[in-house]
CSV table of N, CA and C in Angstrom, one decimal:
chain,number,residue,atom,x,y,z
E,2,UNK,N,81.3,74.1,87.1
E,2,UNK,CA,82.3,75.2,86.9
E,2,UNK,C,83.6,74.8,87.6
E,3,UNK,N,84.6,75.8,87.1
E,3,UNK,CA,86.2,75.2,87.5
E,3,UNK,C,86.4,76.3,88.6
E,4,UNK,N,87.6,76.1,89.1
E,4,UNK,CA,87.6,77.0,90.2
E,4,UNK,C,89.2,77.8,90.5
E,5,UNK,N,89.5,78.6,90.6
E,5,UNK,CA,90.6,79.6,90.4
E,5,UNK,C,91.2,79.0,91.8
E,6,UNK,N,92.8,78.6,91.6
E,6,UNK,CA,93.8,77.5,92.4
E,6,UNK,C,93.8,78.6,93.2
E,7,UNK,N,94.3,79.9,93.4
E,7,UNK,CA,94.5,81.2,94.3
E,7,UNK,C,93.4,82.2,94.9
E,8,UNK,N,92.4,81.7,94.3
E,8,UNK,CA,91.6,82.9,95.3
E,8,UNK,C,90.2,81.8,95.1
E,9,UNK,N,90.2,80.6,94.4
E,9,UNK,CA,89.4,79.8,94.8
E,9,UNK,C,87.8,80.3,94.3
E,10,UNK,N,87.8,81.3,93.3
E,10,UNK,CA,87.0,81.5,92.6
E,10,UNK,C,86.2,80.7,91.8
E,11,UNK,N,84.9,79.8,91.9
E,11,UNK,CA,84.3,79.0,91.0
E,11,UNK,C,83.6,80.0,89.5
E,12,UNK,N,84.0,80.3,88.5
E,12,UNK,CA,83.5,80.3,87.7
E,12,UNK,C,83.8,80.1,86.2
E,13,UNK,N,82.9,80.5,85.2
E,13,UNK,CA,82.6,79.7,84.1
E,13,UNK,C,83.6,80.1,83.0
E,14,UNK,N,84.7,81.2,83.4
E,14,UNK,CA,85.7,81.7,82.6
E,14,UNK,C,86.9,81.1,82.8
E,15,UNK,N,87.1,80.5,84.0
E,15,UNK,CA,88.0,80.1,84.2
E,15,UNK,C,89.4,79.5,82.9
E,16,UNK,N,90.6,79.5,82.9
E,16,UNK,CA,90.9,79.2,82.2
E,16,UNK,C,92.1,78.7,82.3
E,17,UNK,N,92.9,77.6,81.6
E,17,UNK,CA,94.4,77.1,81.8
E,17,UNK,C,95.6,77.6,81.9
E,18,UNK,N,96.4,77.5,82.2
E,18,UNK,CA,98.3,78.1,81.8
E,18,UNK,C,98.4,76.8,82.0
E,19,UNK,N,99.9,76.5,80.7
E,19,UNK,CA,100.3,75.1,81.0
E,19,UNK,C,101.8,75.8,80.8
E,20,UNK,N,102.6,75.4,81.5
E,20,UNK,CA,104.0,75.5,82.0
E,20,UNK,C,104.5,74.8,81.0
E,21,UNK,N,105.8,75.0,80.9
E,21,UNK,CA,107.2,74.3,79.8
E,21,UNK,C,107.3,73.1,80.5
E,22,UNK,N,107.0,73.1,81.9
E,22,UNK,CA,107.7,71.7,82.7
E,22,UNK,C,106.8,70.7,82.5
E,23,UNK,N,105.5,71.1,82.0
E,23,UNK,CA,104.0,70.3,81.7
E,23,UNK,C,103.2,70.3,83.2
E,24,UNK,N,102.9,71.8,83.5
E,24,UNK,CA,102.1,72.0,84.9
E,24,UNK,C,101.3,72.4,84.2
E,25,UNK,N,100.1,71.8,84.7
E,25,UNK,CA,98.6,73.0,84.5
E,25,UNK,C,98.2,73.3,85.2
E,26,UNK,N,97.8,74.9,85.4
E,26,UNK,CA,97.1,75.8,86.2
E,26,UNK,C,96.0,76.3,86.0
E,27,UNK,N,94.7,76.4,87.0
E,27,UNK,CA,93.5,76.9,86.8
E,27,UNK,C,93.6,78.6,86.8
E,28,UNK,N,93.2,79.6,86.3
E,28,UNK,CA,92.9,81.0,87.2
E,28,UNK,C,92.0,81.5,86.7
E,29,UNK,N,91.0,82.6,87.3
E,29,UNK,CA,90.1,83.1,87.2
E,29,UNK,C,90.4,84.6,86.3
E,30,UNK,N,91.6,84.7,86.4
E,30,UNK,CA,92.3,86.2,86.2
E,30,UNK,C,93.3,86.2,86.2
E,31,UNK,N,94.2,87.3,85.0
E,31,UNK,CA,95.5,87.6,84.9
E,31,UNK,C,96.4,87.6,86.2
E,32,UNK,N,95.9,88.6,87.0
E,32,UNK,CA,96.3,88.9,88.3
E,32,UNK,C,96.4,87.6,89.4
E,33,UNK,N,95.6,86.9,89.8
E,33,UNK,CA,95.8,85.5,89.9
E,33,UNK,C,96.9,84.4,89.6
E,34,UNK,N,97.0,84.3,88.3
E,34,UNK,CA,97.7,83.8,87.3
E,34,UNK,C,99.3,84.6,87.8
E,35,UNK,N,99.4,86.0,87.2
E,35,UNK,CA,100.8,86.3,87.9
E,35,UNK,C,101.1,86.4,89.3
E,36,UNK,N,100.5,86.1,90.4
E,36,UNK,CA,100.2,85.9,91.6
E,36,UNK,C,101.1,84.5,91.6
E,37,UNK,N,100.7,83.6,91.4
E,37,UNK,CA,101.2,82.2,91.1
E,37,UNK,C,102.4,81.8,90.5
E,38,UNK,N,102.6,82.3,89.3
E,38,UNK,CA,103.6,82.2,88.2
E,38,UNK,C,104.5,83.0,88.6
E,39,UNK,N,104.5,83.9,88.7
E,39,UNK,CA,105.9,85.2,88.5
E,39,UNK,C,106.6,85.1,89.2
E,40,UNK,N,107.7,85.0,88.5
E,40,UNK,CA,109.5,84.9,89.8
E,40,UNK,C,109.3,86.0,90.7
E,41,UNK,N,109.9,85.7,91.9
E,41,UNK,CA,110.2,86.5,92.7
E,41,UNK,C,111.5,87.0,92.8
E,42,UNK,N,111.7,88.2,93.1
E,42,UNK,CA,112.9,88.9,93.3
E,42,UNK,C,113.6,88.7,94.3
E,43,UNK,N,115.0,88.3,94.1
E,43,UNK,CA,115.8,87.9,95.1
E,43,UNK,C,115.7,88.8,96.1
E,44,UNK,N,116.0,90.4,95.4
E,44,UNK,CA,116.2,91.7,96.3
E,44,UNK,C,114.8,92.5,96.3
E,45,UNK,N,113.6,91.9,96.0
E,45,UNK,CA,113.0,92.9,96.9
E,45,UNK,C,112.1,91.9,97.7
E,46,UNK,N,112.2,90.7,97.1
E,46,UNK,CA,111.3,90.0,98.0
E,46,UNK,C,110.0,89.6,97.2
């Protein structure tokens, strides 16, 4: 089984995002995934 880069989840759903820059990411879940990925705001932090 693969295992979710952010919360380190081993399981069987696991699945890819590959980036424009050619990054590939493991996550277990949406939330995870935008956990990792999503810009952060200058102004709220």
């Amino acid at each position: 089984m693969r295992k979710c880069e952010v919360c380190g989840n081993e399981y069987w759903g696991v699945f890819e995002v590959r980036t424009a820059g050619g990054g590939v990411h493991l996550f277990d879940s949406f939330e995870c995934a935008i956990t990792k990925l999503a810009p952060v705001c200058e102004h709220c932090g």
